[in-house]
Every structure is written in structure tokens, then in C-alpha cells.
CSV table of C-alpha atoms in Angstrom, one decimal:
chain,number,residue,atom,x,y,z
A,12,UNK,CA,60.5,-16.8,0.5
A,13,UNK,CA,57.4,-19.4,-0.5
A,14,UNK,CA,54.3,-19.4,2.0
A,15,UNK,CA,55.4,-22.8,3.1
A,16,UNK,CA,58.8,-21.4,4.6
A,17,UNK,CA,56.8,-18.6,5.9
A,18,UNK,CA,54.4,-20.8,7.7
A,19,UNK,CA,56.2,-24.4,8.7
A,20,UNK,CA,53.8,-27.1,10.0
A,21,UNK,CA,53.5,-27.8,13.5
A,22,UNK,CA,53.9,-31.0,14.8
A,23,UNK,CA,50.0,-32.1,15.0
A,24,UNK,CA,49.4,-31.2,11.5
A,25,UNK,CA,52.2,-33.0,10.3
A,26,UNK,CA,51.3,-36.1,12.5
A,27,UNK,CA,47.9,-35.7,10.5
A,28,UNK,CA,49.5,-35.8,7.3
A,29,UNK,CA,51.5,-38.7,8.0
A,30,UNK,CA,48.3,-40.8,8.7
A,31,UNK,CA,47.3,-40.4,5.2
A,32,UNK,CA,49.9,-42.5,4.3
A,33,UNK,CA,48.4,-45.9,4.5
A,34,UNK,CA,50.1,-49.2,3.9
A,35,UNK,CA,48.2,-51.7,1.9
A,36,UNK,CA,46.4,-54.7,3.4
A,37,UNK,CA,48.8,-57.8,3.6
A,38,UNK,CA,48.0,-60.6,1.3
A,39,UNK,CA,46.0,-63.4,2.6
A,40,UNK,CA,48.0,-65.9,1.6
A,41,UNK,CA,50.9,-64.6,3.7
A,42,UNK,CA,51.0,-67.2,6.3
A,43,UNK,CA,50.4,-70.0,3.8
A,44,UNK,CA,53.7,-68.6,2.2
A,45,UNK,CA,55.5,-68.4,4.8
A,46,UNK,CA,54.6,-71.9,6.7
A,47,UNK,CA,56.0,-73.4,3.0
A,48,UNK,CA,59.0,-71.8,3.5
A,49,UNK,CA,59.3,-72.9,7.3
A,50,UNK,CA,58.4,-76.5,6.3
A,51,UNK,CA,61.1,-76.2,3.4
A,52,UNK,CA,64.0,-75.0,5.7
A,53,UNK,CA,66.2,-77.5,6.9
A,54,UNK,CA,65.5,-78.7,10.7
A,55,UNK,CA,68.3,-77.0,13.3
A,56,UNK,CA,71.5,-78.9,12.9
A,57,UNK,CA,73.1,-81.1,15.8
A,58,UNK,CA,75.6,-78.5,16.5
A,59,UNK,CA,73.0,-75.8,16.9
A,60,UNK,CA,71.2,-78.0,19.3
A,61,UNK,CA,74.0,-79.0,21.2
A,62,UNK,CA,75.2,-75.5,21.5
A,63,UNK,CA,71.4,-74.9,23.1
A,64,UNK,CA,72.2,-77.2,25.5
A,65,UNK,CA,75.6,-76.7,26.5
A,66,UNK,CA,75.4,-72.8,26.7
A,67,UNK,CA,74.4,-73.0,30.6
A,68,UNK,CA,77.7,-75.2,31.0
A,69,UNK,CA,80.3,-73.3,29.6
A,70,UNK,CA,81.2,-71.0,32.2
A,71,UNK,CA,81.4,-73.9,34.3
A,72,UNK,CA,83.6,-75.5,31.8
A,73,UNK,CA,85.7,-72.4,31.6
A,74,UNK,CA,86.1,-72.3,35.5
A,75,UNK,CA,86.9,-75.9,35.7
A,76,UNK,CA,89.4,-75.9,33.0
A,77,UNK,CA,91.2,-72.6,34.9
A,78,UNK,CA,91.2,-74.6,38.3
A,79,UNK,CA,92.7,-77.7,36.7
A,80,UNK,CA,95.4,-75.6,34.7
A,81,UNK,CA,96.4,-73.7,38.1
A,82,UNK,CA,96.9,-77.4,39.9
A,83,UNK,CA,98.8,-78.7,37.1
A,84,UNK,CA,101.0,-75.4,37.2
A,85,UNK,CA,101.3,-75.5,41.2
A,86,UNK,CA,102.5,-79.1,41.3
A,87,UNK,CA,104.4,-79.6,38.2
A,88,UNK,CA,108.1,-81.1,38.6
A,89,UNK,CA,110.6,-79.1,40.0
A,90,UNK,CA,113.4,-79.2,37.5
A,91,UNK,CA,111.3,-80.6,33.9
A,92,UNK,CA,112.8,-83.2,32.1
A,93,UNK,CA,114.7,-85.1,34.8
A,94,UNK,CA,113.3,-88.2,36.5
A,95,UNK,CA,114.5,-89.8,39.9
A,96,UNK,CA,116.5,-92.3,37.7
A,97,UNK,CA,118.5,-89.5,35.7
A,98,UNK,CA,119.2,-88.0,39.1
A,99,UNK,CA,120.8,-91.1,40.6
A,100,UNK,CA,122.6,-92.2,37.7
A,101,UNK,CA,124.4,-88.7,37.4
A,102,UNK,CA,125.2,-88.9,40.9
A,103,UNK,CA,127.1,-92.2,40.1
A,104,UNK,CA,129.1,-90.7,37.0
A,105,UNK,CA,129.9,-88.4,39.4
A,106,UNK,CA,131.3,-90.5,42.0
A,107,UNK,CA,133.0,-92.6,39.3
A,108,UNK,CA,134.7,-89.5,37.9
A,109,UNK,CA,136.1,-88.5,41.2
A,110,UNK,CA,137.4,-92.1,41.7
A,111,UNK,CA,139.2,-91.7,38.3
A,112,UNK,CA,140.6,-88.1,39.3
A,113,UNK,CA,142.4,-90.1,42.3
A,114,UNK,CA,144.0,-92.8,40.3
A,115,UNK,CA,145.4,-90.3,37.9
A,116,UNK,CA,147.0,-88.4,41.1
A,117,UNK,CA,149.1,-91.5,42.3
A,118,UNK,CA,152.7,-92.3,40.7
A,119,UNK,CA,152.8,-94.6,37.7
A,120,UNK,CA,153.0,-98.6,39.3
A,121,UNK,CA,152.1,-97.0,42.8
A,122,UNK,CA,148.5,-98.4,43.6
A,123,UNK,CA,146.2,-95.7,45.1
A,124,UNK,CA,145.4,-96.1,48.7
B,29,UNK,CA,52.8,-47.2,26.2
B,30,UNK,CA,53.6,-48.3,29.8
B,31,UNK,CA,56.9,-49.6,31.1
B,32,UNK,CA,58.2,-53.0,29.8
B,33,UNK,CA,57.6,-55.9,32.1
B,34,UNK,CA,60.2,-58.2,33.0
B,35,UNK,CA,59.2,-60.7,30.5
B,36,UNK,CA,56.2,-59.0,28.0
B,37,UNK,CA,53.7,-61.7,26.6
B,38,UNK,CA,55.1,-61.8,23.0
B,39,UNK,CA,58.8,-62.9,24.7
B,40,UNK,CA,56.8,-66.1,26.9
B,41,UNK,CA,55.2,-67.0,23.4
B,42,UNK,CA,58.8,-66.8,21.7
B,43,UNK,CA,60.1,-68.8,24.7
B,44,UNK,CA,57.7,-71.4,24.2
B,45,UNK,CA,58.5,-71.5,20.4
B,46,UNK,CA,62.1,-72.7,21.6
B,47,UNK,CA,60.4,-75.4,23.3
B,48,UNK,CA,59.1,-76.5,20.2
B,49,UNK,CA,55.5,-75.2,20.5
B,50,UNK,CA,54.5,-74.1,17.0
B,51,UNK,CA,51.2,-73.0,17.7
B,52,UNK,CA,53.3,-70.3,19.6
B,53,UNK,CA,54.8,-69.2,16.5
B,54,UNK,CA,51.8,-69.1,14.7
B,55,UNK,CA,50.1,-66.8,17.4
B,56,UNK,CA,53.4,-64.2,17.2
B,57,UNK,CA,53.0,-64.0,13.5
B,58,UNK,CA,49.1,-63.5,13.8
B,59,UNK,CA,50.1,-60.6,16.4
B,60,UNK,CA,52.7,-58.7,14.5
B,61,UNK,CA,52.3,-59.8,10.8
B,62,UNK,CA,50.3,-56.3,10.1
B,63,UNK,CA,52.4,-54.1,11.8
B,64,UNK,CA,55.9,-55.9,10.5
B,65,UNK,CA,54.5,-55.5,6.5
B,66,UNK,CA,53.0,-52.2,7.2
B,67,UNK,CA,56.5,-51.0,8.8
B,68,UNK,CA,58.6,-52.6,5.9
B,69,UNK,CA,56.2,-51.3,3.4
B,70,UNK,CA,56.7,-48.0,4.6
B,71,UNK,CA,60.1,-48.3,4.8
B,72,UNK,CA,60.9,-49.8,1.2
B,73,UNK,CA,57.7,-48.6,-0.8
B,74,UNK,CA,57.4,-51.2,-2.5
B,75,UNK,CA,54.2,-53.6,-1.6
B,76,UNK,CA,55.6,-57.1,-3.0
B,77,UNK,CA,59.0,-56.7,-1.6
B,78,UNK,CA,57.8,-55.6,1.8
B,79,UNK,CA,56.0,-58.8,2.1
B,80,UNK,CA,59.0,-60.7,1.2
B,81,UNK,CA,61.1,-59.0,3.4
B,82,UNK,CA,58.6,-59.6,6.1
B,83,UNK,CA,58.8,-63.3,5.5
B,84,UNK,CA,62.6,-63.0,6.0
B,85,UNK,CA,62.3,-61.4,8.9
B,86,UNK,CA,59.5,-64.3,10.5
B,87,UNK,CA,62.4,-67.1,8.7
B,88,UNK,CA,65.1,-65.6,10.9
B,89,UNK,CA,62.9,-65.5,14.0
B,90,UNK,CA,62.1,-68.9,13.5
B,91,UNK,CA,65.4,-69.9,12.5
B,92,UNK,CA,66.9,-68.7,15.8
B,93,UNK,CA,64.3,-69.7,18.2
B,94,UNK,CA,66.7,-72.3,19.6
B,95,UNK,CA,68.9,-69.5,20.6
B,96,UNK,CA,66.4,-67.2,21.7
B,97,UNK,CA,66.9,-65.5,25.1
B,98,UNK,CA,64.9,-62.4,26.4
B,99,UNK,CA,67.4,-59.6,26.7
B,100,UNK,CA,64.6,-57.1,25.4
B,101,UNK,CA,61.1,-56.8,24.5
B,102,UNK,CA,60.3,-59.0,21.8
B,103,UNK,CA,59.1,-56.3,19.7
B,104,UNK,CA,62.3,-54.5,20.1
B,105,UNK,CA,64.2,-57.8,18.9
B,106,UNK,CA,61.8,-58.1,15.8
B,107,UNK,CA,62.2,-54.7,14.9
B,108,UNK,CA,65.5,-54.6,14.9
B,109,UNK,CA,65.9,-57.7,12.2
B,110,UNK,CA,63.3,-55.7,10.2
B,111,UNK,CA,65.6,-52.6,10.3
B,112,UNK,CA,68.6,-54.6,9.5
B,113,UNK,CA,66.8,-56.4,6.8
B,114,UNK,CA,65.2,-53.3,4.9
B,115,UNK,CA,68.5,-51.4,5.4
B,116,UNK,CA,70.3,-54.0,3.5
B,117,UNK,CA,67.8,-54.6,0.8
B,118,UNK,CA,67.5,-50.6,0.1
B,119,UNK,CA,71.3,-50.9,-0.1
B,120,UNK,CA,71.2,-53.5,-2.7
B,121,UNK,CA,68.1,-51.7,-4.7
B,122,UNK,CA,70.1,-48.5,-4.6
B,123,UNK,CA,71.3,-48.5,-7.9
B,124,UNK,CA,68.4,-49.9,-9.9
B,125,UNK,CA,65.7,-48.3,-8.1
B,126,UNK,CA,64.6,-44.7,-8.7
B,127,UNK,CA,60.9,-44.3,-7.9
B,128,UNK,CA,59.7,-41.0,-9.5
B,129,UNK,CA,56.2,-41.7,-9.4
B,130,UNK,CA,53.5,-43.7,-7.6
B,131,UNK,CA,53.3,-47.1,-7.7
B,132,UNK,CA,51.2,-49.0,-10.7
B,133,UNK,CA,47.8,-50.0,-8.9
B,134,UNK,CA,47.6,-46.0,-8.1
B,135,UNK,CA,48.3,-45.1,-11.4
B,136,UNK,CA,45.4,-47.1,-12.3
B,137,UNK,CA,43.1,-45.5,-10.0
B,138,UNK,CA,44.0,-42.2,-11.1
B,139,UNK,CA,42.8,-42.8,-14.8
B,140,UNK,CA,39.4,-43.4,-13.3
B,141,UNK,CA,37.0,-40.7,-14.5
B,142,UNK,CA,35.1,-38.5,-11.8
B,143,UNK,CA,37.6,-39.0,-9.2
B,144,UNK,CA,39.1,-35.7,-9.1
B,145,UNK,CA,39.0,-35.8,-5.1
B,146,UNK,CA,40.9,-39.0,-5.3
B,147,UNK,CA,43.5,-37.8,-8.1
B,148,UNK,CA,44.0,-34.8,-5.5
B,149,UNK,CA,44.5,-37.3,-2.3
B,150,UNK,CA,47.1,-39.4,-4.5
B,151,UNK,CA,49.2,-36.6,-5.5
B,152,UNK,CA,49.2,-35.4,-1.2
B,153,UNK,CA,49.8,-39.0,-0.5
B,154,UNK,CA,52.8,-39.1,-3.3
B,155,UNK,CA,54.2,-36.3,-1.5
B,156,UNK,CA,54.0,-37.3,1.6
B,157,UNK,CA,55.6,-40.7,0.7
B,158,UNK,CA,58.4,-38.9,-1.4
B,159,UNK,CA,59.2,-36.9,1.8
B,160,UNK,CA,59.7,-40.0,3.7
B,161,UNK,CA,61.7,-41.5,1.2
B,162,UNK,CA,64.0,-38.5,1.1
B,163,UNK,CA,64.9,-39.1,5.0
B,164,UNK,CA,68.0,-40.8,5.6
B,165,UNK,CA,67.7,-44.5,6.2
B,166,UNK,CA,68.0,-44.2,10.0
B,167,UNK,CA,65.9,-41.3,10.7
B,168,UNK,CA,63.1,-43.1,8.2
B,169,UNK,CA,63.3,-45.7,10.3
B,170,UNK,CA,63.2,-44.0,13.6
B,171,UNK,CA,60.1,-41.9,12.4
B,172,UNK,CA,58.3,-44.9,11.1
B,173,UNK,CA,59.1,-46.9,14.7
B,174,UNK,CA,57.9,-43.7,16.2
B,175,UNK,CA,54.8,-42.6,14.6
B,176,UNK,CA,53.4,-45.4,13.2
B,177,UNK,CA,54.2,-48.5,15.5
B,178,UNK,CA,54.2,-46.0,18.4
B,179,UNK,CA,57.1,-47.5,19.8
B,180,UNK,CA,59.0,-45.0,22.7
B,181,UNK,CA,62.8,-43.8,22.4
B,182,UNK,CA,64.0,-46.8,24.4
B,183,UNK,CA,62.5,-49.2,21.9
B,184,UNK,CA,63.4,-47.5,19.0
B,185,UNK,CA,66.9,-47.2,20.6
B,186,UNK,CA,67.0,-51.1,21.1
B,187,UNK,CA,66.1,-51.7,17.5
B,188,UNK,CA,68.4,-49.2,16.1
B,189,UNK,CA,71.0,-50.2,18.4
B,190,UNK,CA,72.0,-46.4,19.4
B,191,UNK,CA,71.3,-44.5,22.3
B,192,UNK,CA,68.4,-42.9,23.4
B,193,UNK,CA,69.3,-39.2,22.8
B,194,UNK,CA,70.7,-40.2,19.4
B,195,UNK,CA,67.2,-41.5,18.6
B,196,UNK,CA,65.7,-38.2,20.1
B,197,UNK,CA,68.1,-36.3,17.7
B,198,UNK,CA,67.2,-38.5,14.9
B,199,UNK,CA,63.4,-37.8,15.4
B,200,UNK,CA,64.0,-34.3,15.5
B,201,UNK,CA,65.9,-33.7,12.9
B,202,UNK,CA,63.5,-36.4,10.6
B,203,UNK,CA,60.5,-34.4,11.7
B,204,UNK,CA,62.0,-31.0,10.9
B,205,UNK,CA,62.9,-32.1,7.2
B,206,UNK,CA,59.1,-33.7,7.2
B,207,UNK,CA,57.6,-30.3,8.3
B,208,UNK,CA,59.8,-28.4,6.0
B,209,UNK,CA,59.2,-30.7,3.2
B,210,UNK,CA,55.5,-30.8,3.4
B,211,UNK,CA,54.5,-27.2,4.6
B,212,UNK,CA,52.5,-26.6,1.7
B,213,UNK,CA,50.1,-29.5,2.6
B,214,UNK,CA,49.4,-28.0,5.6
B,215,UNK,CA,47.9,-24.6,4.4
B,216,UNK,CA,45.4,-26.5,2.1
């Protein structure tokens, strides 16, 4: 066992020891070098600025999109892909088929009643 | 250190920087330059690198001004960026960096005659530096923020992105290691 293991430091002494580890002073031209770098750096892009301006509007835009999507979903056509014109044509075709069917049932030469 | 106000003065300055007031950035620079460079110096133990890293931190702060929002104390945010920057540097430098002795400026001082006391002091400081450098990186950052920056547990937790109980654990283990390693210095 060494002496140090027998007598561990108390926290106060440790903190006093750590005070001895001083940092060197900062260079006098620190600010000048930094401003040179800042001036050389490109200005914020259009998209950075746009993102900043639009940021508060994003939640509103999301809500509006959800409302429009919900409204569109609720008011979609009952049979998607079929228009009123198609339905009319189909009805007429069915009537024609029925009529032709009646012709086929009558004997040859006798006109249908 | 008292409880954090709703919005601290530094955050107000940063909000003005966001509005385009560059004089407020200069004010932030003047207020925090020294503490930031000193923190980074003790983290990486290389004075040139510490200043370069501090400049990187201020550049990052300036570049993110347009997106700045007050979510924590300004210093917590600043030290979070600084810690990330320092840890990245340490990871990059790990392979080619093996400082076994004092930095050159201190070695020059050692050669001066009639400075035995200074020599002894330099050896003590070198041992303290080595002890701090031997700590795991997160423990080191926590100790430096706690001891030299006077940050409380909540601020350190914010900077290290961990819980306050994790910070307490980091600090407990770090101080314990330092006490064991530097015990012989306390007896002199």
C-alpha cells in the first residue's frame, strides 16, 4: 500500500489542486481571425431563410392538408370511374338486349307483337 | 448559480443576432470567448487546437442563427456544440496524438536556471493535466464544466444530452479517479 492509497484526497483539496491547471490566455487576434472566417462564409441560402420564415406556417399547412384530404375522401364518387353518361349508355344497352331477346323468342316469319 | 430565468440575457442577444444585429454576436463573443477557449484547452490540452475549435464553435453558432430558438440556456447550447466539437477532434486525433510530456512552451520554461520551484510546480500541473486527460471523454467534459465553468447538474446534463442522474454518476466516478490518482500531491 502506498501513502496515497492510505490517505485519499478530500474533495476540497482535490478542487484546490485542479485550480493549479490554468489555461493560457487567448490570442489577441482571436476575434479578428474569427470575423475573417465569418466574412468569408457564404450568406444563408434562400432555402435556409425560407425555412425560417415558413417554419411557423408548417403546422397550419399540415392541418389544412389533412382537412382537404378528409373532405375529398368523404365526397368522392360512389362508383369511382363511372360517369352519368356511362350509366345512361349501359341502361340503353340493357334495354336493347332485352328487346332483341324478345325477337329471338318469336317463331320465324311471325313478327313479334 | 441560481435558477435559470425564462430567457437569459445571452439568449436575448442571440435572438437579436437572428434578427441581423451583428453587434450582439460581438457581445456574445466577448462574454464567452475566454471560458469557451479555456474549456476546450482543458479538453484537448493543445492551445492552438483549442482556439481553432473555439472558432469552429462560434462559426457554428453564427451559421445557425437563422434557426435559433430558445430551448435552453444559451451557454448550455454553446457547451453542447463545444463538447461535440472537442469529442470529434479527440476521436480524429486519437491515433496520432500521444502527449507524454509537457507542451513546448512549458519545456522552455523548465530550462531556465534558478527556477526550481517553477519546475516543481510544472511537474505538479503536468500530473494534474495527465490525470484529467486520463479520464474518459464524457467524465472529463463533465468535470471541466462542473469545476471550471461552474455549471450545475441540469446545465451539464443539457450540454452532454443525458440525465441529471447520469451527470452525478459521471462526476462521482471522475472525482473518485482524480482523488486516487492525485492523492500523492495532496500530502506535499
